[in-house]
Amino acid sequence: MWGADYRRYGRNLHLFVWISLLRYCFHSALSPFFARLFLHVSVWLRSSS
């Protein structure tokens, strides 16, 4: 029960971190680089899970 709550919280925290990172990156000068990096990481995460 606690483990399920922790997993759900962890997933929400993960989403929040990614969204804030994206918001920061897309407003910075390096946004194309970060967009490419984010794409690679999200594809890698999806394939590894």
Coordinates of C-alpha atoms in Angstrom, one line a residue:
M1 CA 0.0 0.0 0.0
W2 CA 2.7 2.4 1.0
G3 CA 4.8 1.3 -2.0
A4 CA 2.0 2.1 -4.4
D5 CA 1.5 5.5 -2.9
Y6 CA 5.3 6.1 -3.2
R7 CA 5.3 5.0 -6.8
R8 CA 2.4 7.3 -7.7
Y9 CA 4.1 10.2 -5.9
G10 CA 7.4 9.4 -7.6
R11 CA 5.7 9.4 -11.0
N12 CA 4.1 12.8 -10.4
L13 CA 7.4 14.2 -9.1
H14 CA 9.1 12.9 -12.2
L15 CA 6.5 14.6 -14.4
F16 CA 6.9 17.8 -12.5
V17 CA 10.7 17.8 -12.8
W18 CA 10.5 17.1 -16.6
I19 CA 7.9 19.9 -17.1
S20 CA 9.9 22.4 -15.2
L21 CA 13.1 21.3 -17.0
L22 CA 11.4 21.6 -20.3
R23 CA 10.0 25.1 -19.5
Y24 CA 13.5 26.2 -18.5
C25 CA 15.2 24.6 -21.5
F26 CA 12.8 25.9 -24.1
H27 CA 13.2 29.5 -22.9
S28 CA 17.0 29.2 -23.0
A29 CA 19.3 29.7 -25.9
L30 CA 20.2 26.0 -26.0
S31 CA 16.6 24.9 -26.5
P32 CA 17.2 22.8 -29.7
F33 CA 20.0 20.9 -27.9
F34 CA 17.8 20.3 -24.9
A35 CA 14.8 19.3 -27.0
R36 CA 16.9 16.7 -28.8
L37 CA 18.3 15.5 -25.5
F38 CA 14.8 15.2 -24.0
L39 CA 13.7 13.2 -27.0
H40 CA 16.6 10.8 -26.7
V41 CA 16.0 10.4 -23.0
S42 CA 12.3 9.9 -23.2
V43 CA 12.7 7.3 -26.0
W44 CA 15.3 5.5 -23.9
L45 CA 13.1 5.5 -20.8
R46 CA 10.1 4.2 -22.8
S47 CA 12.2 1.4 -24.4
S48 CA 13.8 0.4 -21.0
S49 CA 10.6 0.1 -19.1

